């Protein structure tokens, strides 16, 4: 029994069957990669997990509880965090403030009428946010408005924000796309480290095979909305169908 | 029954006025994304184009008539208009009589030009600014325009009648088998209705059957990218603004005989036209027109005595009640597009 | 100090000093001089400055922080006024119960209207609030006349019960509003040479409340709550996927700003016990929007400046007439005098709207951040001259 | 007392609508005020000071004080009007406030003046309430009121339209509209008329077609428009557009009545005004000496004849000045005493009484009609009848004016 | 390097090969922040130039400056394309001269379908590939032609952005991370296409985090670091230079 159990999920957009009978089980404290051609339905599947989309049929269980019918923030409070394919951050706020918000969310829940003490007085939050920034190698940019960072930096910030929430399941949609090689490697290390230290489960979508094969313990290949195979990285690498439909010659 | 038919006619007519104003507004507000508080002023200026033309046609010279006296007892001055002087009394009088329809021709170039100037000189700097800034600047503009008109024409309404042939009313009742005079409707209001229909379909056709509409929509969503595709969006926005100003102006001209124009008539319509556009749904032309008719008709029904006695005061708030209900049941108004001014 | 950082604290001090010494600051010209026309240091206008300042500060908590543009806030101001006047009619002339009731009632109104309107965002939200306010206004004007006294406005009469006070004073007039006996309209006048300064009890009560409101608003801006509100403005999607529910935050901001409006309404009624329906009209809602943007939305002090700016024009410019102009330019040769008066004529007196409209446009075109930005630019000029002066100018403290 | 004049001058506060729909009336009021001040200070031709029955004014200011004035904008809003009046009192030291172009505003400002302890000389305000349930000891009204309009119109209506009529009222939904509707209804029903319906219309309404349409088949043969200003212009225009004037109902010509006429506003209705009956406080075509003098003085200065608004505020200014002169003080209580029960003539309305009980003037009322063949742009109304004062006088405790108390005069600080 | 060449007469920076696109002492600002710091380089007709560097190095800013976008603002320097002064133009004029940019965040226009997004590119002359031909290149887009562009999957959007650039008749193609988010097989496809384009004589500037891939494709490379040029030379040279690779590209 995995921490995340997706059963027979279907999703149609008009005439398009974006997801057809998807079954997926992600084991606790593992890294599970989902790969597949463009438009295979990977992001759609993720959207169904976090409440952005509601599947037409099927069930999604997280830690024994159904996530269907819950709002995104409720699902997040259950312990699922998500990094988007195009960075979603608080552009008008500074990097530090961006980082503080998930820390508050972790501590206070979905809503709390805060005592109107200055934010700087919330020592634990400030410290935690600083620590996260350092982990993400962004401490120097603390006072920068998030919108004026380059895109690679935005993406790293978003990952940091999700980690700051100490989620139990972290969903990453192409986290290293557009990231410089050095930072990609750092991110890989960080994710590995976090996974081990914090008892976290990671589901990752990536087109960068380097990332996939360095991190994943299991891989599901999705094609045209249905899982093609699910196996260990080594077996996937050699799988002829996968090579043909997805990897091409290079990998 | 006859009362209901009458109110439907009324509602259609009111609705066509709302629809026409909303159409102009939605070109700027729903399509260009500028919260244009000066739209009412454009409408008002249109109406004053009619006033101005009739003033121009009434330019006259004075001759002293010693047989009569004025209010202070001095010899009275008698005025003769140049138009009558040049074209003869009869034909001259006809021209003056047709001032309002003539004013349509007169107003279109003026309004387009005016729209261009306002857009180039002012609005163009505000596409990227917050909506609140747009409100401030267009509201300022509206005040300035109003005050200028007030300085020239005073604050009182100025009667601007329709040509004589349109005086009187059409007896619908006899067509439908009612007694004579049971359901009558003024000719000019019928003209107004027909005219709105014409303008509305004209604008629709233009935006529907040319790529212009698509480019402008794209430009509002993402100016930068449209520029990357070699399209000069500025020019098109300017043109759109001119078009909207012309629509507003023509609506104003046509409205002049219905209610005598005054300098703040624009403000009276402003809030209402925003409500109509938003209820219709941001970015949707058909939505704005539909909402205009819907609200017009409902307003007419709400002012029926039978309805008012049932719910006192309903005629004062019906528009707002309906607006609230529609916006709560349909998140983007009747036919709004996604992502237009939702944040 | 007081839980504020240095910059905010000095801003608070500046505001405190400004309000405290307003009777001097606003009356720079000696009585009887030509420029005395521009003096604004009389009780009614000073009260208006601070009351609309409070209104705008509250509005800014909603607009400046969450970015939700309400077009119906005047409704809460009106509700506050009506509640306060009813308190004067029924209970007593003491302003405290009136203010309390007004704040509570307007808060409840805001809760209901906010709860419904906040189901939508952007322009749809604005129109919902507008619709509610216009409904309230139209009803107050007509059907609800028994409660609101329609067009004339709700006034005190000699027949009001005033159970804890008196219906009429000994000499047969309506008692005046007071704070435990301190009459709101009592004014101490001080003559200093040709200058006349007026210190009015009502003004100082309003000023005190303004300071409290301002302090509270600084605290809100700097608090985690304020941070959440700014996050809402910035990116609601991210907020949702960070496990935060935007709705209660926006609703709280809406109710708080509604209560500020109610407070302002109650103070208006306390200074002058009349509640008119026009207070709720869309133009009144629009006015507070204009004040906030004109001053600088999202800045702490901006809304107060904007409020002062608009009220100054409404009250001072509208009263300048040709006779006054002729008075100023008397010293010139006749022809020149007439020419100048002729040029200025359209902009003063009945033309004050024109001037205001032009100024709106100029400010928003040249100072995109509102009057505060103007202040910042001036401050920068100074700082450039004195590069070592690191202390931030208090006038210019945007939220971020 | 409040703002006691020092230093040889006395300041009046002219508080009129300078912006908004009544701005033109406000402007005309201001012209008349300036004229009055000119005359009081001994400049110009003296205008009605020469025809005024009381001769205490000498053209040397008031009690030797030069008259000065400040102006303000009421915006036709109670709030703004009070703010403006307050600033005149607090900042400019005005001893008397006058003006206004709406009953709501007048009542609001009158209340303020009572509290502040200055005299309020009401300008345009026609509601019964101003000197009825909202009367104040410090407030005075020269203008006539809705009751008087009704009482003056009734005999003429009966004469011209008969006693068997069915009336349909459209009423602006606020204080003034209601009292006017009430008054006309009472007076016309006393004639034997039947009131078919009385419909309230929102003040902000601009297109009245949906209110006019039901009149067509209601069986009514008279439409009473209790509207003023833009409302009146639009509702009348709409009524004419719907062919009401050509209609024949119950064998009678359909008629429209506009109980309160203003020439300035009537211009906005253009042709539509022709033949329509109404009442007015004063008209420039009157041929008594006072009116002639006023028209001459005003017309020479400004080039067009004065409106009733100009007339009434000119009278109010003179009456105040005269009262101060006679009382020998600017103390509001002294002035009140001098005005209460004061009888005068020569101000264009014939013999007039400022009644002590409610501070309302009683004088002849003009019934007017839109002129069929105007000879000039000002020649819009013709006087049909001058209803003598006795016919429009009512008891101070008349039910339409009941409630409220005059209270005591308040001299303020 | 310090003598300013006379661009208008065709004399160029590198005297050996005639430069087609010349950037001369270009400086760009976002508001107050100085981002592109006085850079000069040449691109020759028909070549592929790889523009490389870390996150935040200023690659995107350089491309946007060349495409004459409103931000960043070029405050100093000159840009010449085929003897035409680009720096005096705005983006739509640059586009009609034959500059096309595939932006890093794809910039698919909301509210328009896939097909409309392409049509939009073909309103203003000069017009390039026909829409049908583009669908042949990216069959995925043909299938989804009636769908709203922004609801495409990430990779599909990337295809659309590239297709949109090709829909115009271009002289210079500026690609900002074109492979990002694409499945490896598709990357192979696009690489092929770029080679075809090159054969047609179109000049390409490519910004890519996958530096090896880019360098294998490119003729020359320019490496940026904090807004300035640190290397300008042949692609092979970079691949052979351990130091450069380690220092700036982490490969
Ligand atoms: N709202 C929508 N309406 C219609 N079709 C949609 C919608 N959202 C997604 N699709 C389609 O569903 C399919 C699956 O999309 P999805 O985003 O899940 O792909 P993906 O596997 O994440 O691809 P990529 O790797 O390119 O990001 C795509 O073909 C896409 O065009
Ligand atoms: N809109 C902006 N306002 C202010 N600064 C900006 C803006 N956009 C980018 N910057 C800054 O400009 C610098 C260069 O950014 P640019 O996007 O050009 O980098 P890049 O090389 O494309 O990086 P990446 O590989 O991450 O896309 C960065 O430091 C960034 O913070
Ligand atoms: C201006 C007045 C004569 C009429 C106005 N409507 C009133 O309320 O009294
Ligand atoms: Mg995806
Ligand atoms: Mg980049």
Short mmCIF file of C-alpha atoms in Angstrom, two decimals, chain D residues 205-388:
data_model
loop_
_atom_site.label_atom_id
_atom_site.label_comp_id
_atom_site.label_asym_id
_atom_site.label_seq_id
_atom_site.Cartn_x
_atom_site.Cartn_y
_atom_site.Cartn_z
CA UNK D 205 -34.23 58.57 -13.41
CA UNK D 206 -33.49 60.09 -16.77
CA UNK D 207 -35.78 58.23 -19.11
CA UNK D 208 -39.35 58.30 -17.89
CA UNK D 209 -40.90 56.33 -20.71
CA UNK D 210 -41.69 53.35 -18.55
CA UNK D 211 -43.51 55.60 -16.09
CA UNK D 212 -45.33 57.53 -18.80
CA UNK D 213 -46.50 54.51 -20.74
CA UNK D 214 -48.92 53.29 -18.04
CA UNK D 215 -50.60 56.69 -18.06
CA UNK D 216 -51.83 56.08 -21.59
CA UNK D 217 -54.46 53.55 -20.70
CA UNK D 218 -55.05 54.39 -17.08
CA UNK D 219 -58.19 56.37 -17.81
CA UNK D 220 -56.59 59.53 -16.46
CA UNK D 221 -57.08 62.76 -18.35
CA UNK D 222 -54.63 64.92 -16.42
CA UNK D 223 -50.99 64.20 -15.72
CA UNK D 224 -49.45 66.05 -12.80
CA UNK D 225 -45.67 66.11 -12.88
CA UNK D 226 -44.32 66.69 -9.41
CA UNK D 227 -40.85 66.97 -10.82
CA UNK D 228 -38.28 69.69 -10.85
CA UNK D 229 -35.13 70.40 -12.79
CA UNK D 230 -33.82 67.67 -15.03
CA UNK D 231 -36.56 65.32 -13.88
CA UNK D 232 -39.19 67.75 -15.04
CA UNK D 233 -37.54 68.45 -18.36
CA UNK D 234 -37.23 64.78 -19.14
CA UNK D 235 -40.60 63.62 -17.90
CA UNK D 236 -42.38 66.40 -19.72
CA UNK D 237 -40.45 65.74 -22.91
CA UNK D 238 -41.24 62.04 -22.65
CA UNK D 239 -44.89 62.71 -21.97
CA UNK D 240 -45.15 64.85 -25.06
CA UNK D 241 -43.29 62.27 -27.13
CA UNK D 242 -45.86 59.70 -26.15
CA UNK D 243 -48.54 61.91 -27.62
CA UNK D 244 -50.26 62.67 -24.34
CA UNK D 245 -51.01 66.21 -25.37
CA UNK D 246 -52.91 65.14 -28.45
CA UNK D 247 -54.84 62.50 -26.58
CA UNK D 248 -58.53 62.76 -25.90
CA UNK D 249 -59.77 60.85 -22.89
CA UNK D 250 -63.31 60.68 -21.59
CA UNK D 251 -64.20 63.20 -24.25
CA UNK D 252 -61.78 65.73 -22.84
CA UNK D 253 -58.40 66.92 -23.98
CA UNK D 254 -55.62 65.34 -22.02
CA UNK D 255 -53.77 67.94 -19.96
CA UNK D 256 -50.41 68.09 -18.27
CA UNK D 257 -49.75 70.18 -15.18
CA UNK D 258 -46.36 71.07 -13.77
CA UNK D 259 -47.17 72.60 -10.40
CA UNK D 260 -43.78 74.20 -9.84
CA UNK D 261 -42.37 76.01 -12.84
CA UNK D 262 -39.02 77.61 -13.23
CA UNK D 263 -38.32 79.53 -16.37
CA UNK D 264 -34.66 78.63 -16.37
CA UNK D 265 -35.40 74.94 -16.22
CA UNK D 266 -38.39 75.13 -18.49
CA UNK D 267 -36.14 76.18 -21.34
CA UNK D 268 -34.76 72.67 -21.34
CA UNK D 269 -38.13 71.32 -22.34
CA UNK D 270 -38.28 73.60 -25.37
CA UNK D 271 -41.48 73.50 -27.37
CA UNK D 272 -43.02 70.97 -25.03
CA UNK D 273 -43.74 73.57 -22.42
CA UNK D 274 -46.27 75.42 -24.53
CA UNK D 275 -49.70 75.59 -22.98
CA UNK D 276 -48.69 73.79 -19.78
CA UNK D 277 -49.98 75.19 -16.54
CA UNK D 278 -47.96 75.69 -13.41
CA UNK D 279 -47.15 78.16 -10.70
CA UNK D 280 -44.17 80.36 -9.99
CA UNK D 281 -43.02 82.70 -7.27
CA UNK D 282 -42.30 85.60 -9.55
CA UNK D 283 -41.87 86.40 -13.24
CA UNK D 284 -39.94 89.16 -14.94
CA UNK D 285 -42.86 90.26 -17.06
CA UNK D 286 -44.76 91.55 -14.02
CA UNK D 287 -45.52 95.21 -14.35
CA UNK D 288 -45.48 96.47 -10.76
CA UNK D 289 -42.86 99.06 -9.90
CA UNK D 290 -40.73 96.71 -7.85
CA UNK D 291 -40.47 94.08 -10.54
CA UNK D 292 -39.78 96.67 -13.18
CA UNK D 293 -37.02 98.22 -11.16
CA UNK D 294 -35.46 94.84 -10.47
CA UNK D 295 -35.62 93.68 -14.07
CA UNK D 296 -34.10 96.93 -15.22
CA UNK D 297 -31.32 96.85 -12.72
CA UNK D 298 -30.52 93.18 -13.32
CA UNK D 299 -31.04 93.30 -17.06
CA UNK D 300 -28.76 96.26 -17.49
CA UNK D 301 -26.00 94.60 -15.55
CA UNK D 302 -26.22 91.13 -17.04
CA UNK D 303 -28.06 91.49 -20.33
CA UNK D 304 -30.94 89.13 -19.65
CA UNK D 305 -33.91 89.14 -17.31
CA UNK D 306 -33.63 87.61 -13.84
CA UNK D 307 -35.18 84.29 -12.86
CA UNK D 308 -37.47 83.69 -9.92
CA UNK D 309 -34.44 82.27 -8.15
CA UNK D 310 -32.59 85.53 -8.60
CA UNK D 311 -35.61 87.45 -7.42
CA UNK D 312 -36.23 85.53 -4.26
CA UNK D 313 -32.64 85.66 -3.07
CA UNK D 314 -32.38 89.35 -3.86
CA UNK D 315 -35.46 89.93 -1.72
CA UNK D 316 -34.07 87.79 1.07
CA UNK D 317 -30.86 89.79 1.16
CA UNK D 318 -32.68 93.08 1.24
CA UNK D 319 -35.11 91.83 3.86
CA UNK D 320 -32.29 90.72 6.09
CA UNK D 321 -30.45 93.99 5.72
CA UNK D 322 -33.56 95.97 6.37
CA UNK D 323 -34.36 93.93 9.47
CA UNK D 324 -30.86 94.51 10.84
CA UNK D 325 -31.18 98.20 10.14
CA UNK D 326 -34.54 98.34 11.88
CA UNK D 327 -33.44 96.20 14.80
CA UNK D 328 -30.27 98.19 15.12
CA UNK D 329 -28.26 95.03 15.64
CA UNK D 330 -26.98 91.97 13.85
CA UNK D 331 -27.96 89.77 16.75
CA UNK D 332 -29.98 86.94 15.25
CA UNK D 333 -32.60 87.31 17.92
CA UNK D 334 -33.02 90.97 17.18
CA UNK D 335 -33.26 90.29 13.48
CA UNK D 336 -35.73 87.51 14.06
CA UNK D 337 -37.91 89.85 16.02
CA UNK D 338 -37.72 92.48 13.30
CA UNK D 339 -38.69 90.02 10.60
CA UNK D 340 -41.45 88.27 12.51
CA UNK D 341 -44.79 89.69 11.51
CA UNK D 342 -43.11 92.20 9.22
CA UNK D 343 -45.37 93.49 6.48
CA UNK D 344 -43.92 95.02 3.38
CA UNK D 345 -44.53 95.83 -0.26
CA UNK D 346 -42.64 96.90 -3.32
CA UNK D 347 -40.54 93.77 -3.77
CA UNK D 348 -42.43 92.48 -6.76
CA UNK D 349 -44.98 90.27 -5.06
CA UNK D 350 -47.35 92.90 -3.80
CA UNK D 351 -48.15 93.13 -0.14
CA UNK D 352 -46.30 90.49 1.78
CA UNK D 353 -46.27 89.27 5.36
CA UNK D 354 -43.43 87.44 7.11
CA UNK D 355 -45.55 85.39 9.45
CA UNK D 356 -44.24 85.12 12.97
CA UNK D 357 -45.54 81.59 13.63
CA UNK D 358 -43.47 79.81 11.03
CA UNK D 359 -41.26 82.41 9.31
CA UNK D 360 -43.00 81.90 5.99
CA UNK D 361 -43.83 84.76 3.65
CA UNK D 362 -47.42 85.10 2.49
CA UNK D 363 -47.94 86.84 -0.79
CA UNK D 364 -49.68 86.54 -4.12
CA UNK D 365 -48.88 83.48 -6.17
CA UNK D 366 -48.57 83.48 -9.94
CA UNK D 367 -50.24 80.87 -12.03
CA UNK D 368 -48.41 80.66 -15.34
CA UNK D 369 -48.61 78.85 -18.61
CA UNK D 370 -46.09 78.02 -21.30
CA UNK D 371 -46.44 80.69 -23.93
CA UNK D 372 -47.64 79.67 -27.39
CA UNK D 373 -45.90 82.38 -29.37
CA UNK D 374 -42.82 83.54 -27.54
CA UNK D 375 -41.32 86.75 -28.81
CA UNK D 376 -37.87 86.13 -27.38
CA UNK D 377 -35.84 83.39 -25.80
CA UNK D 378 -36.83 84.64 -22.33
CA UNK D 379 -40.46 84.91 -23.13
CA UNK D 380 -41.40 81.40 -22.18
CA UNK D 381 -44.14 81.80 -19.60
CA UNK D 382 -47.21 83.95 -19.49
CA UNK D 383 -49.00 84.86 -16.32
CA UNK D 384 -52.50 83.49 -16.31
CA UNK D 385 -53.62 84.57 -12.92
CA UNK D 386 -52.30 86.29 -9.85
CA UNK D 387 -53.81 84.42 -6.96
CA UNK D 388 -54.19 86.77 -4.04
#
